[in-house]
Amino acid sequence: MQRWRKKTTTTAPRKRPFPESSTPDTSSSEDDEQRDDYRLAPEMKLALRSSSWLKTELSDGGLRSILTEIVSAPGGSIGRTMALQEMKLRNVNFASFVDEILLITGIAERDEE
């Protein structure tokens, strides 16, 4: 059951470099180009920072552990993407968390059924 749908937008997200990671990135230049599609616009960051729901969720040690596992996955951004997808399949609560993040940032919107 899908609670949301991807929001259509006419503005492209801003492109900024990713922060340096402590994990060596073994990705290709094609992978680097693909990452440009996943930048957060300033208004998206503001929405995340001002979300009381997100602050409460991030106080959960289990969630922080899951996020750390995803961010530290080997294989560069492709490895992190695969780890994210696997975690969403294995953990329904984490999948709901990701859905809510998409709603907060405006990437998705609630389906009006």
Backbone atoms as SQL, in Angstrom:
CREATE TABLE atoms (id INTEGER PRIMARY KEY, chain TEXT, resi INTEGER, resn TEXT, atom TEXT, x REAL, y REAL, z REAL);
INSERT INTO atoms VALUES
  (1, 'A', 1, 'MET', 'N', 0.843, -1.179, 0.000),
  (2, 'A', 1, 'MET', 'CA', 0.000, 0.000, 0.000),
  (3, 'A', 1, 'MET', 'C', 0.889, 1.244, 0.000),
  (4, 'A', 2, 'GLN', 'N', 0.781, 2.023, -1.023),
  (5, 'A', 2, 'GLN', 'CA', 1.601, 3.222, -1.130),
  (6, 'A', 2, 'GLN', 'C', 0.829, 4.400, -0.547),
  (7, 'A', 3, 'ARG', 'N', 1.461, 5.092, 0.406),
  (8, 'A', 3, 'ARG', 'CA', 0.810, 6.220, 1.058),
  (9, 'A', 3, 'ARG', 'C', 1.166, 7.530, 0.391),
  (10, 'A', 4, 'TRP', 'N', 2.080, 7.496, -0.550),
  (11, 'A', 4, 'TRP', 'CA', 2.556, 8.732, -1.149),
  (12, 'A', 4, 'TRP', 'C', 2.848, 8.515, -2.612),
  (13, 'A', 5, 'ARG', 'N', 3.019, 9.597, -3.337),
  (14, 'A', 5, 'ARG', 'CA', 3.442, 9.533, -4.725),
  (15, 'A', 5, 'ARG', 'C', 4.491, 10.599, -4.956),
  (16, 'A', 6, 'LYS', 'N', 5.366, 10.352, -5.905),
  (17, 'A', 6, 'LYS', 'CA', 6.442, 11.284, -6.195),
  (18, 'A', 6, 'LYS', 'C', 5.854, 12.577, -6.723),
  (19, 'A', 7, 'LYS', 'N', 6.332, 13.677, -6.180),
  (20, 'A', 7, 'LYS', 'CA', 5.842, 14.988, -6.565),
  (21, 'A', 7, 'LYS', 'C', 6.500, 15.410, -7.869),
  (22, 'A', 8, 'THR', 'N', 5.721, 15.949, -8.781),
  (23, 'A', 8, 'THR', 'CA', 6.295, 16.449, -10.026),
  (24, 'A', 8, 'THR', 'C', 6.683, 17.898, -9.818),
  (25, 'A', 9, 'THR', 'N', 7.840, 18.252, -10.320),
  (26, 'A', 9, 'THR', 'CA', 8.352, 19.598, -10.140),
  (27, 'A', 9, 'THR', 'C', 8.970, 20.093, -11.427),
  (28, 'A', 10, 'THR', 'N', 8.989, 21.390, -11.585),
  (29, 'A', 10, 'THR', 'CA', 9.586, 21.965, -12.786),
  (30, 'A', 10, 'THR', 'C', 10.954, 22.563, -12.515),
  (31, 'A', 11, 'THR', 'N', 11.347, 22.660, -11.248),
  (32, 'A', 11, 'THR', 'CA', 12.648, 23.226, -10.924),
  (33, 'A', 11, 'THR', 'C', 13.630, 22.121, -10.597),
  (34, 'A', 12, 'ALA', 'N', 14.819, 22.239, -11.121),
  (35, 'A', 12, 'ALA', 'CA', 15.864, 21.240, -10.862),
  (36, 'A', 12, 'ALA', 'C', 16.527, 21.539, -9.528),
  (37, 'A', 13, 'PRO', 'N', 16.914, 20.509, -8.782),
  (38, 'A', 13, 'PRO', 'CA', 17.616, 20.753, -7.524),
  (39, 'A', 13, 'PRO', 'C', 18.985, 21.364, -7.786),
  (40, 'A', 14, 'ARG', 'N', 19.441, 22.132, -6.817),
  (41, 'A', 14, 'ARG', 'CA', 20.770, 22.739, -6.936),
  (42, 'A', 14, 'ARG', 'C', 21.832, 21.666, -6.845),
  (43, 'A', 15, 'LYS', 'N', 22.936, 21.907, -7.540),
  (44, 'A', 15, 'LYS', 'CA', 24.023, 20.932, -7.521),
  (45, 'A', 15, 'LYS', 'C', 25.167, 21.475, -6.677),
  (46, 'A', 16, 'ARG', 'N', 25.491, 20.726, -5.619),
  (47, 'A', 16, 'ARG', 'CA', 26.587, 21.085, -4.726),
  (48, 'A', 16, 'ARG', 'C', 27.424, 19.841, -4.497),
  (49, 'A', 17, 'PRO', 'N', 28.692, 19.994, -4.199),
  (50, 'A', 17, 'PRO', 'CA', 29.514, 18.802, -3.965),
  (51, 'A', 17, 'PRO', 'C', 29.099, 18.093, -2.683),
  (52, 'A', 18, 'PHE', 'N', 29.263, 16.784, -2.687),
  (53, 'A', 18, 'PHE', 'CA', 28.991, 15.990, -1.498),
  (54, 'A', 18, 'PHE', 'C', 30.091, 16.237, -0.482),
  (55, 'A', 19, 'PRO', 'N', 29.780, 16.190, 0.805),
  (56, 'A', 19, 'PRO', 'CA', 30.842, 16.300, 1.809),
  (57, 'A', 19, 'PRO', 'C', 31.751, 15.084, 1.731),
  (58, 'A', 20, 'GLU', 'N', 32.985, 15.267, 2.140),
  (59, 'A', 20, 'GLU', 'CA', 33.936, 14.163, 2.122),
  (60, 'A', 20, 'GLU', 'C', 33.489, 13.084, 3.098),
  (61, 'A', 21, 'SER', 'N', 33.647, 11.863, 2.703),
  (62, 'A', 21, 'SER', 'CA', 33.252, 10.724, 3.525),
  (63, 'A', 21, 'SER', 'C', 34.494, 10.053, 4.078),
  (64, 'A', 22, 'SER', 'N', 34.355, 9.428, 5.234),
  (65, 'A', 22, 'SER', 'CA', 35.483, 8.686, 5.804),
  (66, 'A', 22, 'SER', 'C', 35.660, 7.347, 5.101),
  (67, 'A', 23, 'THR', 'N', 34.660, 6.923, 4.341),
  (68, 'A', 23, 'THR', 'CA', 34.733, 5.676, 3.593),
  (69, 'A', 23, 'THR', 'C', 35.255, 5.966, 2.200),
  (70, 'A', 24, 'PRO', 'N', 36.297, 5.254, 1.745),
  (71, 'A', 24, 'PRO', 'CA', 36.794, 5.495, 0.397),
  (72, 'A', 24, 'PRO', 'C', 35.702, 5.260, -0.632),
  (73, 'A', 25, 'ASP', 'N', 35.604, 6.148, -1.596),
  (74, 'A', 25, 'ASP', 'CA', 34.580, 6.045, -2.620),
  (75, 'A', 25, 'ASP', 'C', 35.190, 5.381, -3.843),
  (76, 'A', 26, 'THR', 'N', 34.675, 4.211, -4.169),
  (77, 'A', 26, 'THR', 'CA', 35.202, 3.457, -5.312),
  (78, 'A', 26, 'THR', 'C', 34.311, 3.616, -6.527),
  (79, 'A', 27, 'SER', 'N', 33.507, 4.682, -6.541),
  (80, 'A', 27, 'SER', 'CA', 32.551, 4.880, -7.625),
  (81, 'A', 27, 'SER', 'C', 33.227, 5.431, -8.868),
  (82, 'A', 28, 'SER', 'N', 32.541, 5.277, -9.982),
  (83, 'A', 28, 'SER', 'CA', 33.060, 5.754, -11.257),
  (84, 'A', 28, 'SER', 'C', 32.588, 7.179, -11.515),
  (85, 'A', 29, 'SER', 'N', 33.085, 7.793, -12.602),
  (86, 'A', 29, 'SER', 'CA', 32.647, 9.134, -12.949),
  (87, 'A', 29, 'SER', 'C', 31.173, 9.127, -13.346),
  (88, 'A', 30, 'GLU', 'N', 30.697, 8.017, -13.902),
  (89, 'A', 30, 'GLU', 'CA', 29.270, 7.901, -14.229),
  (90, 'A', 30, 'GLU', 'C', 28.446, 7.948, -12.957),
  (91, 'A', 31, 'ASP', 'N', 28.952, 7.303, -11.910),
  (92, 'A', 31, 'ASP', 'CA', 28.286, 7.313, -10.618),
  (93, 'A', 31, 'ASP', 'C', 28.255, 8.728, -10.058),
  (94, 'A', 32, 'ASP', 'N', 29.357, 9.485, -10.217),
  (95, 'A', 32, 'ASP', 'CA', 29.407, 10.866, -9.756),
  (96, 'A', 32, 'ASP', 'C', 28.339, 11.707, -10.440),
  (97, 'A', 33, 'GLU', 'N', 28.154, 11.507, -11.732),
  (98, 'A', 33, 'GLU', 'CA', 27.134, 12.246, -12.463),
  (99, 'A', 33, 'GLU', 'C', 25.749, 11.890, -11.946),
  (100, 'A', 34, 'GLN', 'N', 25.536, 10.622, -11.627),
  (101, 'A', 34, 'GLN', 'CA', 24.248, 10.166, -11.134),
  (102, 'A', 34, 'GLN', 'C', 23.935, 10.795, -9.777),
  (103, 'A', 35, 'ARG', 'N', 24.930, 11.003, -8.934),
  (104, 'A', 35, 'ARG', 'CA', 24.718, 11.576, -7.607),
  (105, 'A', 35, 'ARG', 'C', 24.192, 12.999, -7.684),
  (106, 'A', 36, 'ASP', 'N', 24.460, 13.715, -8.776),
  (107, 'A', 36, 'ASP', 'CA', 23.997, 15.086, -8.902),
  (108, 'A', 36, 'ASP', 'C', 22.485, 15.188, -8.803),
  (109, 'A', 37, 'ASP', 'N', 21.773, 14.123, -9.092),
  (110, 'A', 37, 'ASP', 'CA', 20.320, 14.139, -9.035),
  (111, 'A', 37, 'ASP', 'C', 19.778, 14.103, -7.608),
  (112, 'A', 38, 'TYR', 'N', 20.628, 13.895, -6.620),
  (113, 'A', 38, 'TYR', 'CA', 20.159, 13.681, -5.259),
  (114, 'A', 38, 'TYR', 'C', 20.535, 14.806, -4.297),
  (115, 'A', 39, 'ARG', 'N', 20.692, 15.994, -4.776),
  (116, 'A', 39, 'ARG', 'CA', 21.023, 17.129, -3.920),
  (117, 'A', 39, 'ARG', 'C', 19.755, 17.655, -3.243),
  (118, 'A', 40, 'LEU', 'N', 19.900, 18.110, -2.015),
  (119, 'A', 40, 'LEU', 'CA', 18.789, 18.719, -1.309),
  (120, 'A', 40, 'LEU', 'C', 18.849, 20.229, -1.486),
  (121, 'A', 41, 'ALA', 'N', 17.750, 20.813, -1.885),
  (122, 'A', 41, 'ALA', 'CA', 17.648, 22.259, -2.004),
  (123, 'A', 41, 'ALA', 'C', 17.609, 22.860, -0.601),
  (124, 'A', 42, 'PRO', 'N', 17.998, 24.120, -0.453),
  (125, 'A', 42, 'PRO', 'CA', 18.000, 24.749, 0.880),
  (126, 'A', 42, 'PRO', 'C', 16.651, 24.654, 1.602),
  (127, 'A', 43, 'GLU', 'N', 15.552, 24.796, 0.878),
  (128, 'A', 43, 'GLU', 'CA', 14.244, 24.714, 1.537),
  (129, 'A', 43, 'GLU', 'C', 13.955, 23.298, 2.033),
  (130, 'A', 44, 'MET', 'N', 14.517, 22.289, 1.369),
  (131, 'A', 44, 'MET', 'CA', 14.357, 20.916, 1.830),
  (132, 'A', 44, 'MET', 'C', 15.134, 20.707, 3.126),
  (133, 'A', 45, 'LYS', 'N', 16.350, 21.233, 3.171),
  (134, 'A', 45, 'LYS', 'CA', 17.161, 21.119, 4.384),
  (135, 'A', 45, 'LYS', 'C', 16.480, 21.819, 5.549),
  (136, 'A', 46, 'LEU', 'N', 15.912, 22.996, 5.284),
  (137, 'A', 46, 'LEU', 'CA', 15.215, 23.745, 6.325),
  (138, 'A', 46, 'LEU', 'C', 14.018, 22.952, 6.848),
  (139, 'A', 47, 'ALA', 'N', 13.271, 22.327, 5.945),
  (140, 'A', 47, 'ALA', 'CA', 12.120, 21.518, 6.357),
  (141, 'A', 47, 'ALA', 'C', 12.571, 20.373, 7.254),
  (142, 'A', 48, 'LEU', 'N', 13.689, 19.743, 6.917),
  (143, 'A', 48, 'LEU', 'CA', 14.205, 18.649, 7.749),
  (144, 'A', 48, 'LEU', 'C', 14.670, 19.156, 9.108),
  (145, 'A', 49, 'ARG', 'N', 15.397, 20.282, 9.104),
  (146, 'A', 49, 'ARG', 'CA', 15.908, 20.829, 10.365),
  (147, 'A', 49, 'ARG', 'C', 14.787, 21.255, 11.306),
  (148, 'A', 50, 'SER', 'N', 13.680, 21.718, 10.759),
  (149, 'A', 50, 'SER', 'CA', 12.601, 22.232, 11.603),
  (150, 'A', 50, 'SER', 'C', 11.549, 21.169, 11.943),
  (151, 'A', 51, 'SER', 'N', 11.765, 19.938, 11.540),
  (152, 'A', 51, 'SER', 'CA', 10.799, 18.871, 11.811),
  (153, 'A', 51, 'SER', 'C', 10.988, 18.304, 13.218),
  (154, 'A', 52, 'SER', 'N', 9.996, 18.518, 14.066),
  (155, 'A', 52, 'SER', 'CA', 10.068, 17.947, 15.421),
  (156, 'A', 52, 'SER', 'C', 9.955, 16.422, 15.356),
  (157, 'A', 53, 'TRP', 'N', 9.175, 15.919, 14.387),
  (158, 'A', 53, 'TRP', 'CA', 9.063, 14.474, 14.207),
  (159, 'A', 53, 'TRP', 'C', 10.439, 13.858, 13.933),
  (160, 'A', 54, 'LEU', 'N', 11.206, 14.483, 13.032),
  (161, 'A', 54, 'LEU', 'CA', 12.517, 13.949, 12.684),
  (162, 'A', 54, 'LEU', 'C', 13.462, 13.980, 13.878),
  (163, 'A', 55, 'LYS', 'N', 13.434, 15.052, 14.651),
  (164, 'A', 55, 'LYS', 'CA', 14.290, 15.129, 15.840),
  (165, 'A', 55, 'LYS', 'C', 13.973, 13.995, 16.811),
  (166, 'A', 56, 'THR', 'N', 12.692, 13.708, 16.980),
  (167, 'A', 56, 'THR', 'CA', 12.291, 12.608, 17.869),
  (168, 'A', 56, 'THR', 'C', 12.769, 11.271, 17.320),
  (169, 'A', 57, 'GLU', 'N', 12.576, 11.073, 16.023),
  (170, 'A', 57, 'GLU', 'CA', 12.987, 9.802, 15.402),
  (171, 'A', 57, 'GLU', 'C', 14.504, 9.592, 15.504),
  (172, 'A', 58, 'LEU', 'N', 15.267, 10.662, 15.306),
  (173, 'A', 58, 'LEU', 'CA', 16.724, 10.530, 15.325),
  (174, 'A', 58, 'LEU', 'C', 17.284, 10.306, 16.722),
  (175, 'A', 59, 'SER', 'N', 16.451, 10.487, 17.741),
  (176, 'A', 59, 'SER', 'CA', 16.921, 10.189, 19.098),
  (177, 'A', 59, 'SER', 'C', 16.923, 8.687, 19.365),
  (178, 'A', 60, 'ASP', 'N', 16.368, 7.912, 18.452),
  (179, 'A', 60, 'ASP', 'CA', 16.315, 6.454, 18.569),
  (180, 'A', 60, 'ASP', 'C', 17.659, 5.855, 18.162),
  (181, 'A', 61, 'GLY', 'N', 18.293, 5.142, 19.059),
  (182, 'A', 61, 'GLY', 'CA', 19.601, 4.546, 18.778),
  (183, 'A', 61, 'GLY', 'C', 19.568, 3.521, 17.659),
  (184, 'A', 62, 'GLY', 'N', 18.462, 2.785, 17.547),
  (185, 'A', 62, 'GLY', 'CA', 18.335, 1.789, 16.482),
  (186, 'A', 62, 'GLY', 'C', 18.331, 2.436, 15.112),
  (187, 'A', 63, 'LEU', 'N', 17.616, 3.539, 14.979),
  (188, 'A', 63, 'LEU', 'CA', 17.581, 4.256, 13.704),
  (189, 'A', 63, 'LEU', 'C', 18.959, 4.803, 13.363),
  (190, 'A', 64, 'ARG', 'N', 19.634, 5.373, 14.357),
  (191, 'A', 64, 'ARG', 'CA', 20.988, 5.889, 14.106),
  (192, 'A', 64, 'ARG', 'C', 21.913, 4.771, 13.664),
  (193, 'A', 65, 'SER', 'N', 21.764, 3.601, 14.246),
  (194, 'A', 65, 'SER', 'CA', 22.576, 2.447, 13.863),
  (195, 'A', 65, 'SER', 'C', 22.309, 2.047, 12.414),
  (196, 'A', 66, 'ILE', 'N', 21.036, 2.036, 12.020),
  (197, 'A', 66, 'ILE', 'CA', 20.670, 1.703, 10.638),
  (198, 'A', 66, 'ILE', 'C', 21.275, 2.722, 9.676),
  (199, 'A', 67, 'LEU', 'N', 21.142, 4.001, 10.005),
  (200, 'A', 67, 'LEU', 'CA', 21.673, 5.052, 9.129),
  (201, 'A', 67, 'LEU', 'C', 23.198, 4.959, 9.007),
  (202, 'A', 68, 'THR', 'N', 23.859, 4.655, 10.118),
  (203, 'A', 68, 'THR', 'CA', 25.317, 4.495, 10.094),
  (204, 'A', 68, 'THR', 'C', 25.708, 3.324, 9.207),
  (205, 'A', 69, 'GLU', 'N', 24.963, 2.231, 9.304),
  (206, 'A', 69, 'GLU', 'CA', 25.231, 1.058, 8.477),
  (207, 'A', 69, 'GLU', 'C', 25.100, 1.401, 6.986),
  (208, 'A', 70, 'ILE', 'N', 24.091, 2.174, 6.635),
  (209, 'A', 70, 'ILE', 'CA', 23.877, 2.546, 5.234),
  (210, 'A', 70, 'ILE', 'C', 24.984, 3.472, 4.747),
  (211, 'A', 71, 'VAL', 'N', 25.291, 4.504, 5.522),
  (212, 'A', 71, 'VAL', 'CA', 26.299, 5.483, 5.108),
  (213, 'A', 71, 'VAL', 'C', 27.684, 4.859, 4.995),
  (214, 'A', 72, 'SER', 'N', 27.976, 3.867, 5.822),
  (215, 'A', 72, 'SER', 'CA', 29.307, 3.259, 5.799),
  (216, 'A', 72, 'SER', 'C', 29.390, 2.021, 4.903),
  (217, 'A', 73, 'ALA', 'N', 28.351, 1.768, 4.118),
  (218, 'A', 73, 'ALA', 'CA', 28.364, 0.603, 3.220),
  (219, 'A', 73, 'ALA', 'C', 29.482, 0.740, 2.196),
  (220, 'A', 74, 'PRO', 'N', 30.196, -0.347, 1.912),
  (221, 'A', 74, 'PRO', 'CA', 31.275, -0.279, 0.919),
  (222, 'A', 74, 'PRO', 'C', 30.717, -0.126, -0.496),
  (223, 'A', 75, 'GLY', 'N', 31.545, 0.384, -1.383),
  (224, 'A', 75, 'GLY', 'CA', 31.148, 0.482, -2.787),
  (225, 'A', 75, 'GLY', 'C', 30.712, 1.861, -3.231),
  (226, 'A', 76, 'GLY', 'N', 31.022, 2.887, -2.447),
  (227, 'A', 76, 'GLY', 'CA', 30.669, 4.236, -2.867),
  (228, 'A', 76, 'GLY', 'C', 29.171, 4.461, -2.844),
  (229, 'A', 77, 'SER', 'N', 28.715, 5.378, -3.672),
  (230, 'A', 77, 'SER', 'CA', 27.299, 5.734, -3.638),
  (231, 'A', 77, 'SER', 'C', 26.407, 4.590, -4.125),
  (232, 'A', 78, 'ILE', 'N', 26.916, 3.753, -5.013),
  (233, 'A', 78, 'ILE', 'CA', 26.131, 2.599, -5.458),
  (234, 'A', 78, 'ILE', 'C', 25.930, 1.633, -4.284),
  (235, 'A', 79, 'GLY', 'N', 26.976, 1.403, -3.512),
  (236, 'A', 79, 'GLY', 'CA', 26.873, 0.535, -2.343),
  (237, 'A', 79, 'GLY', 'C', 25.909, 1.098, -1.311),
  (238, 'A', 80, 'ARG', 'N', 25.953, 2.426, -1.089),
  (239, 'A', 80, 'ARG', 'CA', 25.027, 3.046, -0.145),
  (240, 'A', 80, 'ARG', 'C', 23.585, 2.949, -0.637),
  (241, 'A', 81, 'THR', 'N', 23.391, 3.128, -1.936),
  (242, 'A', 81, 'THR', 'CA', 22.043, 3.020, -2.505),
  (243, 'A', 81, 'THR', 'C', 21.507, 1.601, -2.337),
  (244, 'A', 82, 'MET', 'N', 22.358, 0.616, -2.595),
  (245, 'A', 82, 'MET', 'CA', 21.942, -0.780, -2.432),
  (246, 'A', 82, 'MET', 'C', 21.618, -1.086, -0.971),
  (247, 'A', 83, 'ALA', 'N', 22.449, -0.574, -0.051),
  (248, 'A', 83, 'ALA', 'CA', 22.207, -0.799, 1.375),
  (249, 'A', 83, 'ALA', 'C', 20.891, -0.150, 1.808),
  (250, 'A', 84, 'LEU', 'N', 20.603, 1.033, 1.285),
  (251, 'A', 84, 'LEU', 'CA', 19.350, 1.719, 1.591),
  (252, 'A', 84, 'LEU', 'C', 18.152, 0.902, 1.110),
  (253, 'A', 85, 'GLN', 'N', 18.222, 0.434, -0.128),
  (254, 'A', 85, 'GLN', 'CA', 17.119, -0.353, -0.685),
  (255, 'A', 85, 'GLN', 'C', 16.914, -1.657, 0.092),
  (256, 'A', 86, 'GLU', 'N', 18.013, -2.321, 0.442),
  (257, 'A', 86, 'GLU', 'CA', 17.908, -3.566, 1.205),
  (258, 'A', 86, 'GLU', 'C', 17.276, -3.329, 2.574),
  (259, 'A', 87, 'MET', 'N', 17.675, -2.234, 3.218),
  (260, 'A', 87, 'MET', 'CA', 17.137, -1.939, 4.544),
  (261, 'A', 87, 'MET', 'C', 15.651, -1.617, 4.463),
  (262, 'A', 88, 'LYS', 'N', 15.237, -0.922, 3.417),
  (263, 'A', 88, 'LYS', 'CA', 13.811, -0.620, 3.250),
  (264, 'A', 88, 'LYS', 'C', 12.991, -1.900, 3.074),
  (265, 'A', 89, 'LEU', 'N', 13.571, -2.889, 2.406),
  (266, 'A', 89, 'LEU', 'CA', 12.877, -4.166, 2.214),
  (267, 'A', 89, 'LEU', 'C', 12.830, -4.998, 3.496),
  (268, 'A', 90, 'ARG', 'N', 13.895, -4.933, 4.288),
  (269, 'A', 90, 'ARG', 'CA', 13.997, -5.753, 5.503),
  (270, 'A', 90, 'ARG', 'C', 13.237, -5.170, 6.689),
  (271, 'A', 91, 'ASN', 'N', 13.064, -3.851, 6.704),
  (272, 'A', 91, 'ASN', 'CA', 12.539, -3.199, 7.897),
  (273, 'A', 91, 'ASN', 'C', 11.399, -2.255, 7.521),
  (274, 'A', 92, 'VAL', 'N', 10.181, -2.667, 7.793),
  (275, 'A', 92, 'VAL', 'CA', 9.012, -1.871, 7.412),
  (276, 'A', 92, 'VAL', 'C', 8.986, -0.523, 8.130),
  (277, 'A', 93, 'ASN', 'N', 9.483, -0.468, 9.358),
  (278, 'A', 93, 'ASN', 'CA', 9.530, 0.808, 10.080),
  (279, 'A', 93, 'ASN', 'C', 10.505, 1.773, 9.407),
  (280, 'A', 94, 'PHE', 'N', 11.625, 1.259, 8.936),
  (281, 'A', 94, 'PHE', 'CA', 12.587, 2.116, 8.241),
  (282, 'A', 94, 'PHE', 'C', 12.002, 2.586, 6.913),
  (283, 'A', 95, 'ALA', 'N', 11.285, 1.725, 6.216),
  (284, 'A', 95, 'ALA', 'CA', 10.636, 2.120, 4.958),
  (285, 'A', 95, 'ALA', 'C', 9.640, 3.248, 5.213),
  (286, 'A', 96, 'SER', 'N', 8.900, 3.183, 6.299),
  (287, 'A', 96, 'SER', 'CA', 7.964, 4.253, 6.660),
  (288, 'A', 96, 'SER', 'C', 8.708, 5.536, 6.990),
  (289, 'A', 97, 'PHE', 'N', 9.859, 5.412, 7.669),
  (290, 'A', 97, 'PHE', 'CA', 10.700, 6.570, 7.979),
  (291, 'A', 97, 'PHE', 'C', 11.135, 7.263, 6.691),
  (292, 'A', 98, 'VAL', 'N', 11.603, 6.496, 5.719),
  (293, 'A', 98, 'VAL', 'CA', 12.044, 7.060, 4.440),
  (294, 'A', 98, 'VAL', 'C', 10.877, 7.741, 3.735),
  (295, 'A', 99, 'ASP', 'N', 9.713, 7.123, 3.746),
  (296, 'A', 99, 'ASP', 'CA', 8.528, 7.730, 3.135),
  (297, 'A', 99, 'ASP', 'C', 8.216, 9.089, 3.769),
  (298, 'A', 100, 'GLU', 'N', 8.292, 9.137, 5.087),
  (299, 'A', 100, 'GLU', 'CA', 7.995, 10.400, 5.785),
  (300, 'A', 100, 'GLU', 'C', 9.023, 11.475, 5.444),
  (301, 'A', 101, 'ILE', 'N', 10.291, 11.100, 5.296),
  (302, 'A', 101, 'ILE', 'CA', 11.323, 12.061, 4.886),
  (303, 'A', 101, 'ILE', 'C', 11.000, 12.622, 3.502),
  (304, 'A', 102, 'LEU', 'N', 10.549, 11.766, 2.597),
  (305, 'A', 102, 'LEU', 'CA', 10.185, 12.223, 1.254),
  (306, 'A', 102, 'LEU', 'C', 9.024, 13.211, 1.316),
  (307, 'A', 103, 'LEU', 'N', 8.092, 12.985, 2.229),
  (308, 'A', 103, 'LEU', 'CA', 6.970, 13.903, 2.391),
  (309, 'A', 103, 'LEU', 'C', 7.419, 15.234, 2.987),
  (310, 'A', 104, 'ILE', 'N', 8.256, 15.186, 4.006),
  (311, 'A', 104, 'ILE', 'CA', 8.727, 16.407, 4.667),
  (312, 'A', 104, 'ILE', 'C', 9.487, 17.297, 3.693),
  (313, 'A', 105, 'THR', 'N', 10.333, 16.696, 2.875),
  (314, 'A', 105, 'THR', 'CA', 11.152, 17.483, 1.945),
  (315, 'A', 105, 'THR', 'C', 10.376, 17.959, 0.728),
  (316, 'A', 106, 'GLY', 'N', 9.191, 17.416, 0.524),
  (317, 'A', 106, 'GLY', 'CA', 8.403, 17.827, -0.627),
  (318, 'A', 106, 'GLY', 'C', 8.719, 17.035, -1.884),
  (319, 'A', 107, 'ILE', 'N', 9.541, 16.011, -1.760),
  (320, 'A', 107, 'ILE', 'CA', 9.871, 15.163, -2.915),
  (321, 'A', 107, 'ILE', 'C', 8.655, 14.331, -3.290),
  (322, 'A', 108, 'ALA', 'N', 7.865, 13.977, -2.283),
  (323, 'A', 108, 'ALA', 'CA', 6.636, 13.221, -2.521),
  (324, 'A', 108, 'ALA', 'C', 5.489, 13.970, -1.846),
  (325, 'A', 109, 'GLU', 'N', 4.290, 13.612, -2.208),
  (326, 'A', 109, 'GLU', 'CA', 3.136, 14.192, -1.543),
  (327, 'A', 109, 'GLU', 'C', 2.133, 13.080, -1.239),
  (328, 'A', 110, 'ARG', 'N', 1.296, 13.317, -0.253),
  (329, 'A', 110, 'ARG', 'CA', 0.326, 12.291, 0.141),
  (330, 'A', 110, 'ARG', 'C', -0.637, 12.036, -1.005),
  (331, 'A', 111, 'ASP', 'N', -0.950, 10.774, -1.182),
  (332, 'A', 111, 'ASP', 'CA', -1.886, 10.372, -2.216),
  (333, 'A', 111, 'ASP', 'C', -3.292, 10.623, -1.714),
  (334, 'A', 112, 'GLU', 'N', -4.069, 11.368, -2.442),
  (335, 'A', 112, 'GLU', 'CA', -5.435, 11.722, -2.039),
  (336, 'A', 112, 'GLU', 'C', -6.404, 10.666, -2.546),
  (337, 'A', 113, 'GLU', 'N', -6.569, 9.595, -1.802),
  (338, 'A', 113, 'GLU', 'CA', -7.511, 8.524, -2.213),
  (339, 'A', 113, 'GLU', 'C', -8.689, 8.489, -1.305);
